[in-house]
């Protein structure tokens, strides 16, 4: 999949509600007043203020001491967890699509001088997280993510592994997964990470075949992770039932996310990503 | 080694069915998908939620139970008690004579009998049926058949042959065939009397199906034509056998159209003679009675015109009454003296018993001429049922003396007193003969009106016997000599009916009354098939049953028996259920 259209994303940035001061200077408006050129407001001088900040022109006119305040520009830290279990990697297209999504977030973050961390989550990934800052890395990170190989062995238990490798107190946590796990496990994950995160986005990715099963006649469906099998004689009613169940599953995920104040978005493999980022994400306040 | 039921090997196709089942067995295509989490839920829901699904889980159980039940019932060898007709073996004797065509309402007796036979057939279970038709000679139409379809076809294929029935002979045949004491004879006729049957069979169960009701019948008893003084004259006798008055139209039809017609009223139980004074000369005539009655075949007769009537040569001392009598019925009579040479033409010779040596006689009237050695005739005169004695009642005739014994043993006596024959008929050295064993002078018979009738009957009989190709009984067989070996028989409207090879087989006349043509070489013979005189009178009797107690002694007419073929459908059901069971098992697996 091409990412030629990524330059459209260059001017976008990730929206974070909680504006906290970062350790490093960035391009982001911080709630703390700093040294940027953007004017904020005036305030009467109080003891302890830096006398260098007094606006002497105002003093000349009013004989009162005022301090001119400027906005401070700060970075935020963004971490992307990409589900790399077998359910994600089984379908090549779905896997490429998921990687592209992660790369796009990385691209946007780095182009905004934010700190970006990428973490594939699987049973066998033990490599340290990839952390970058600066727009100079934006191309690099895209290539890196897109070339991420599949795990060689069967990989399962996304939630447990994510919990294991969880990096706390990042400004923005983006989870990209197909959520093929019992809701309880996901709930446990949310519960465990909730006190240690600031803002979480949950991107639920589904394959085309998962939305509308194209199978016919009698099939034995094998779970890619659990290896469990189920015999299904395909029929319209069965497919209808499946769709109902899937819908329920999604609804429960949404409810769960809402409970933990996590933004939920669903994306289906093969969807127009350009449209997804520039319309859906902006509409839902993920980007601006 | 051998197989008793080799055709059961056809069941091997079932094995083929198994193989087919195996091929069509549900085969699940393996498919790895990211997660079957939802699918498992769906399938669980499907199994758990629906009542049907629940029931399907138990289906195997129910099917097995059902299969076992059926098998159990099959092994119990169930049977049904069904009503079946009495008798272990059946003989149907079917009268196919013309009188069976008498109508009762809209159906003929024959059709009614057929229906009766079919209804008996419906109540048969594995009993064998033999069908004998009682024509002039009994014929076996079906021999110990138990295949219902074949019996039905045979019954439906029966048709009236117009022959006079010979019930006695058919009964004898049936009795001989029915060795089984538990067998039943069903006789289908119209007027069979109790004695007629008991005379022949009294140790078997016999059901006689008679016509039950009397029939209104007007018949054309007799219709003849002859020439007299170059004129063709005819005579017809109509008889009303019923006890109601009937108006009838008698007409004579020739080759083209109606030649004579007369309407008469016949009072109950009466006879009427219709003289026909003049008819145009034609080779045959139809006599038709148009009347409202219930028996049609006797309303019609045919007569062939004897172009060259046989002359009668009177030789010796013959009663003038006889000569007059013959002349009155239009016969040419010639007197021959002892010295006179033989005539050119052959003819019938009337002579006395002493002198019967000539070579031109084709038939004889023989008379007792001497009065010596005669014994007085005492007691009542008896006569047999014979065509010669039609309309002739000898009981009122007085005969004073007759010969004590007949010189002709080969002749059959038709009129007798005690053991003494008075009139005999038959073949004498191959020549038809009628012999009077009393002198005509010794009787008042010539004074009776039936004397010329008897003469006519006798004359006709002698002529008929000498000219074979004229009158036949329905289906009558005769060995005949024709100039060609091949004789083709045509109906009068030119339809070819059949061909006879006279050197190999006897000539058989058609069954249906009427005029026919036989063509042999260049010669065309007209012949007429007439129904038997006795078939012109329809008799009727009530149905009855003989020796009812012989069969089992069960009450009523029907008997309860079991059929044991019920196990088969049950076993079949069990097998079918087994198949369904496999299918269910296969689906569940």
PDB file of C-alpha atoms in Angstrom, chain B residues 256-423:
ATOM      1  CA  UNK B 256     -81.370 -53.942 -50.640  1.00  0.00           C
ATOM      2  CA  UNK B 257     -84.002 -52.504 -48.414  1.00  0.00           C
ATOM      3  CA  UNK B 258     -87.201 -53.734 -46.891  1.00  0.00           C
ATOM      4  CA  UNK B 259     -89.208 -56.269 -48.867  1.00  0.00           C
ATOM      5  CA  UNK B 260     -92.059 -56.969 -46.541  1.00  0.00           C
ATOM      6  CA  UNK B 261     -93.467 -55.410 -43.436  1.00  0.00           C
ATOM      7  CA  UNK B 262     -96.334 -56.154 -41.152  1.00  0.00           C
ATOM      8  CA  UNK B 263     -97.318 -54.918 -37.734  1.00  0.00           C
ATOM      9  CA  UNK B 264     -99.043 -57.362 -35.448  1.00  0.00           C
ATOM     10  CA  UNK B 265    -100.249 -57.420 -31.888  1.00  0.00           C
ATOM     11  CA  UNK B 266     -99.161 -60.413 -29.871  1.00  0.00           C
ATOM     12  CA  UNK B 267    -101.284 -61.315 -26.927  1.00  0.00           C
ATOM     13  CA  UNK B 268     -99.548 -62.683 -23.829  1.00  0.00           C
ATOM     14  CA  UNK B 269     -97.980 -66.090 -24.233  1.00  0.00           C
ATOM     15  CA  UNK B 270     -99.052 -66.564 -27.808  1.00  0.00           C
ATOM     16  CA  UNK B 271     -97.657 -67.493 -31.146  1.00  0.00           C
ATOM     17  CA  UNK B 272     -98.431 -65.921 -34.452  1.00  0.00           C
ATOM     18  CA  UNK B 273     -97.740 -67.187 -37.925  1.00  0.00           C
ATOM     19  CA  UNK B 274     -97.120 -64.602 -40.576  1.00  0.00           C
ATOM     20  CA  UNK B 275     -97.281 -65.879 -44.114  1.00  0.00           C
ATOM     21  CA  UNK B 276     -95.355 -63.946 -46.709  1.00  0.00           C
ATOM     22  CA  UNK B 277     -96.976 -64.409 -50.062  1.00  0.00           C
ATOM     23  CA  UNK B 278     -94.403 -63.146 -52.367  1.00  0.00           C
ATOM     24  CA  UNK B 279     -90.858 -62.001 -52.140  1.00  0.00           C
ATOM     25  CA  UNK B 280     -88.463 -60.984 -54.875  1.00  0.00           C
ATOM     26  CA  UNK B 281     -85.821 -63.583 -55.538  1.00  0.00           C
ATOM     27  CA  UNK B 282     -82.683 -62.839 -53.579  1.00  0.00           C
ATOM     28  CA  UNK B 283     -79.963 -64.981 -52.170  1.00  0.00           C
ATOM     29  CA  UNK B 284     -80.741 -64.173 -48.574  1.00  0.00           C
ATOM     30  CA  UNK B 285     -83.322 -62.505 -46.418  1.00  0.00           C
ATOM     31  CA  UNK B 286     -83.289 -60.978 -42.991  1.00  0.00           C
ATOM     32  CA  UNK B 287     -86.310 -61.386 -40.803  1.00  0.00           C
ATOM     33  CA  UNK B 288     -86.469 -58.665 -38.199  1.00  0.00           C
ATOM     34  CA  UNK B 289     -88.948 -58.178 -35.398  1.00  0.00           C
ATOM     35  CA  UNK B 290     -89.075 -54.659 -34.123  1.00  0.00           C
ATOM     36  CA  UNK B 291     -90.522 -54.899 -30.676  1.00  0.00           C
ATOM     37  CA  UNK B 292     -89.989 -53.548 -27.244  1.00  0.00           C
ATOM     38  CA  UNK B 293     -88.545 -56.446 -25.295  1.00  0.00           C
ATOM     39  CA  UNK B 294     -85.635 -57.284 -23.080  1.00  0.00           C
ATOM     40  CA  UNK B 295     -83.913 -59.894 -25.166  1.00  0.00           C
ATOM     41  CA  UNK B 296     -82.764 -58.765 -28.557  1.00  0.00           C
ATOM     42  CA  UNK B 297     -80.699 -61.522 -30.271  1.00  0.00           C
ATOM     43  CA  UNK B 298     -83.775 -63.616 -31.031  1.00  0.00           C
ATOM     44  CA  UNK B 299     -85.591 -60.762 -32.719  1.00  0.00           C
ATOM     45  CA  UNK B 300     -83.689 -61.477 -35.804  1.00  0.00           C
ATOM     46  CA  UNK B 301     -83.182 -64.371 -38.117  1.00  0.00           C
ATOM     47  CA  UNK B 302     -81.834 -65.016 -41.527  1.00  0.00           C
ATOM     48  CA  UNK B 303     -82.957 -67.280 -44.303  1.00  0.00           C
ATOM     49  CA  UNK B 304     -81.090 -68.357 -47.346  1.00  0.00           C
ATOM     50  CA  UNK B 305     -83.023 -68.912 -50.464  1.00  0.00           C
ATOM     51  CA  UNK B 306     -82.645 -72.442 -51.717  1.00  0.00           C
ATOM     52  CA  UNK B 307     -82.261 -71.817 -55.360  1.00  0.00           C
ATOM     53  CA  UNK B 308     -82.570 -75.456 -56.169  1.00  0.00           C
ATOM     54  CA  UNK B 309     -84.774 -77.104 -53.642  1.00  0.00           C
ATOM     55  CA  UNK B 310     -84.233 -80.769 -53.268  1.00  0.00           C
ATOM     56  CA  UNK B 311     -86.950 -82.825 -54.851  1.00  0.00           C
ATOM     57  CA  UNK B 312     -88.439 -85.734 -52.977  1.00  0.00           C
ATOM     58  CA  UNK B 313     -88.653 -89.024 -54.803  1.00  0.00           C
ATOM     59  CA  UNK B 314     -91.438 -91.179 -53.537  1.00  0.00           C
ATOM     60  CA  UNK B 315     -90.735 -94.824 -53.972  1.00  0.00           C
ATOM     61  CA  UNK B 316     -92.995 -97.662 -53.137  1.00  0.00           C
ATOM     62  CA  UNK B 317     -96.142 -97.664 -51.160  1.00  0.00           C
ATOM     63  CA  UNK B 318     -96.216 -94.300 -49.440  1.00  0.00           C
ATOM     64  CA  UNK B 319     -99.183 -92.659 -47.766  1.00  0.00           C
ATOM     65  CA  UNK B 320    -100.785 -89.936 -49.873  1.00  0.00           C
ATOM     66  CA  UNK B 321    -101.067 -87.813 -46.727  1.00  0.00           C
ATOM     67  CA  UNK B 322     -97.358 -87.596 -46.688  1.00  0.00           C
ATOM     68  CA  UNK B 323     -97.161 -86.640 -50.349  1.00  0.00           C
ATOM     69  CA  UNK B 324     -99.832 -84.003 -49.855  1.00  0.00           C
ATOM     70  CA  UNK B 325     -98.143 -82.717 -46.776  1.00  0.00           C
ATOM     71  CA  UNK B 326     -94.863 -82.280 -48.639  1.00  0.00           C
ATOM     72  CA  UNK B 327     -96.560 -80.635 -51.557  1.00  0.00           C
ATOM     73  CA  UNK B 328     -98.296 -78.212 -49.227  1.00  0.00           C
ATOM     74  CA  UNK B 329     -94.944 -76.912 -48.023  1.00  0.00           C
ATOM     75  CA  UNK B 330     -93.794 -76.396 -51.586  1.00  0.00           C
ATOM     76  CA  UNK B 331     -91.647 -79.457 -52.186  1.00  0.00           C
ATOM     77  CA  UNK B 332     -91.515 -81.032 -55.608  1.00  0.00           C
ATOM     78  CA  UNK B 333     -92.561 -84.658 -55.222  1.00  0.00           C
ATOM     79  CA  UNK B 334     -91.889 -87.257 -57.894  1.00  0.00           C
ATOM     80  CA  UNK B 335     -93.188 -90.778 -57.915  1.00  0.00           C
ATOM     81  CA  UNK B 336     -90.798 -93.425 -58.947  1.00  0.00           C
ATOM     82  CA  UNK B 337     -91.973 -96.770 -60.153  1.00  0.00           C
ATOM     83  CA  UNK B 338     -89.985 -99.881 -59.643  1.00  0.00           C
ATOM     84  CA  UNK B 339     -89.251-100.107 -63.331  1.00  0.00           C
ATOM     85  CA  UNK B 340     -88.403 -96.449 -63.763  1.00  0.00           C
ATOM     86  CA  UNK B 341     -84.786 -95.554 -64.086  1.00  0.00           C
ATOM     87  CA  UNK B 342     -83.058 -93.410 -61.584  1.00  0.00           C
ATOM     88  CA  UNK B 343     -83.661 -89.680 -61.861  1.00  0.00           C
ATOM     89  CA  UNK B 344     -80.986 -87.306 -63.123  1.00  0.00           C
ATOM     90  CA  UNK B 345     -80.859 -85.264 -60.021  1.00  0.00           C
ATOM     91  CA  UNK B 346     -80.129 -86.467 -56.605  1.00  0.00           C
ATOM     92  CA  UNK B 347     -82.769 -85.858 -54.060  1.00  0.00           C
ATOM     93  CA  UNK B 348     -84.458 -87.008 -50.920  1.00  0.00           C
ATOM     94  CA  UNK B 349     -86.027 -90.379 -51.159  1.00  0.00           C
ATOM     95  CA  UNK B 350     -89.173 -91.361 -49.326  1.00  0.00           C
ATOM     96  CA  UNK B 351     -89.525 -95.087 -49.213  1.00  0.00           C
ATOM     97  CA  UNK B 352     -90.680 -97.929 -47.053  1.00  0.00           C
ATOM     98  CA  UNK B 353     -88.425 -99.633 -44.601  1.00  0.00           C
ATOM     99  CA  UNK B 354     -87.986-102.640 -46.863  1.00  0.00           C
ATOM    100  CA  UNK B 355     -86.425-101.044 -49.896  1.00  0.00           C
ATOM    101  CA  UNK B 356     -83.611 -98.633 -49.320  1.00  0.00           C
ATOM    102  CA  UNK B 357     -81.215 -99.501 -52.051  1.00  0.00           C
ATOM    103  CA  UNK B 358     -80.450 -96.712 -54.440  1.00  0.00           C
ATOM    104  CA  UNK B 359     -77.620 -94.330 -55.143  1.00  0.00           C
ATOM    105  CA  UNK B 360     -79.369 -91.069 -55.659  1.00  0.00           C
ATOM    106  CA  UNK B 361     -80.700 -90.479 -52.184  1.00  0.00           C
ATOM    107  CA  UNK B 362     -79.073 -87.723 -50.206  1.00  0.00           C
ATOM    108  CA  UNK B 363     -81.605 -88.140 -47.437  1.00  0.00           C
ATOM    109  CA  UNK B 364     -84.307 -90.569 -46.514  1.00  0.00           C
ATOM    110  CA  UNK B 365     -87.814 -90.531 -45.261  1.00  0.00           C
ATOM    111  CA  UNK B 366     -88.437 -94.100 -44.199  1.00  0.00           C
ATOM    112  CA  UNK B 367     -91.921 -95.433 -43.535  1.00  0.00           C
ATOM    113  CA  UNK B 368     -93.345 -98.552 -42.084  1.00  0.00           C
ATOM    114  CA  UNK B 369     -95.624 -99.777 -44.802  1.00  0.00           C
ATOM    115  CA  UNK B 370     -96.695-103.193 -43.683  1.00  0.00           C
ATOM    116  CA  UNK B 371     -99.300-103.691 -41.032  1.00  0.00           C
ATOM    117  CA  UNK B 372     -97.951-107.039 -39.983  1.00  0.00           C
ATOM    118  CA  UNK B 373     -96.041-107.560 -36.798  1.00  0.00           C
ATOM    119  CA  UNK B 374     -97.269-104.323 -35.396  1.00  0.00           C
ATOM    120  CA  UNK B 375     -98.107-103.843 -31.786  1.00  0.00           C
ATOM    121  CA  UNK B 376    -100.690-101.469 -30.464  1.00  0.00           C
ATOM    122  CA  UNK B 377     -99.407 -98.227 -29.038  1.00  0.00           C
ATOM    123  CA  UNK B 378    -100.503 -97.948 -25.457  1.00  0.00           C
ATOM    124  CA  UNK B 379     -99.600 -95.313 -22.964  1.00  0.00           C
ATOM    125  CA  UNK B 380     -98.583 -91.729 -23.509  1.00  0.00           C
ATOM    126  CA  UNK B 381     -96.334 -90.702 -26.298  1.00  0.00           C
ATOM    127  CA  UNK B 382     -93.085 -89.067 -25.255  1.00  0.00           C
ATOM    128  CA  UNK B 383     -91.003 -86.723 -27.336  1.00  0.00           C
ATOM    129  CA  UNK B 384     -87.525 -85.316 -26.833  1.00  0.00           C
ATOM    130  CA  UNK B 385     -86.470 -81.742 -27.282  1.00  0.00           C
ATOM    131  CA  UNK B 386     -85.355 -81.750 -30.882  1.00  0.00           C
ATOM    132  CA  UNK B 387     -85.395 -79.174 -33.676  1.00  0.00           C
ATOM    133  CA  UNK B 388     -87.525 -81.558 -35.724  1.00  0.00           C
ATOM    134  CA  UNK B 389     -90.219 -81.397 -33.101  1.00  0.00           C
ATOM    135  CA  UNK B 390     -90.406 -77.640 -32.883  1.00  0.00           C
ATOM    136  CA  UNK B 391     -94.066 -76.648 -32.625  1.00  0.00           C
ATOM    137  CA  UNK B 392     -94.971 -80.266 -32.819  1.00  0.00           C
ATOM    138  CA  UNK B 393     -96.824 -81.783 -29.907  1.00  0.00           C
ATOM    139  CA  UNK B 394     -97.216 -85.523 -30.349  1.00  0.00           C
ATOM    140  CA  UNK B 395     -99.065 -86.098 -27.111  1.00  0.00           C
ATOM    141  CA  UNK B 396    -102.435 -85.444 -28.694  1.00  0.00           C
ATOM    142  CA  UNK B 397    -101.668 -87.623 -31.676  1.00  0.00           C
ATOM    143  CA  UNK B 398    -103.257 -90.988 -31.750  1.00  0.00           C
ATOM    144  CA  UNK B 399    -101.188 -93.831 -33.095  1.00  0.00           C
ATOM    145  CA  UNK B 400    -102.854 -97.178 -33.061  1.00  0.00           C
ATOM    146  CA  UNK B 401    -100.038 -99.520 -33.973  1.00  0.00           C
ATOM    147  CA  UNK B 402     -96.332 -99.377 -34.460  1.00  0.00           C
ATOM    148  CA  UNK B 403     -93.315-101.587 -34.910  1.00  0.00           C
ATOM    149  CA  UNK B 404     -92.272-103.411 -31.821  1.00  0.00           C
ATOM    150  CA  UNK B 405     -88.609-102.598 -32.293  1.00  0.00           C
ATOM    151  CA  UNK B 406     -86.494-100.493 -34.568  1.00  0.00           C
ATOM    152  CA  UNK B 407     -84.298-102.075 -37.183  1.00  0.00           C
ATOM    153  CA  UNK B 408     -81.949 -99.083 -36.944  1.00  0.00           C
ATOM    154  CA  UNK B 409     -79.886 -99.009 -33.809  1.00  0.00           C
ATOM    155  CA  UNK B 410     -77.791 -96.129 -35.035  1.00  0.00           C
ATOM    156  CA  UNK B 411     -80.768 -93.807 -35.235  1.00  0.00           C
ATOM    157  CA  UNK B 412     -81.852 -91.679 -32.307  1.00  0.00           C
ATOM    158  CA  UNK B 413     -85.457 -91.864 -31.287  1.00  0.00           C
ATOM    159  CA  UNK B 414     -87.177 -88.556 -30.928  1.00  0.00           C
ATOM    160  CA  UNK B 415     -90.705 -89.779 -30.374  1.00  0.00           C
ATOM    161  CA  UNK B 416     -91.396 -92.921 -28.420  1.00  0.00           C
ATOM    162  CA  UNK B 417     -93.904 -94.760 -26.367  1.00  0.00           C
ATOM    163  CA  UNK B 418     -92.408 -96.525 -23.428  1.00  0.00           C
ATOM    164  CA  UNK B 419     -89.130 -97.970 -24.728  1.00  0.00           C
ATOM    165  CA  UNK B 420     -90.462 -98.281 -28.224  1.00  0.00           C
ATOM    166  CA  UNK B 421     -89.285 -95.727 -30.688  1.00  0.00           C
ATOM    167  CA  UNK B 422     -91.912 -94.233 -32.942  1.00  0.00           C
ATOM    168  CA  UNK B 423     -89.923 -91.698 -34.898  1.00  0.00           C
TER     169      UNK B 423
END
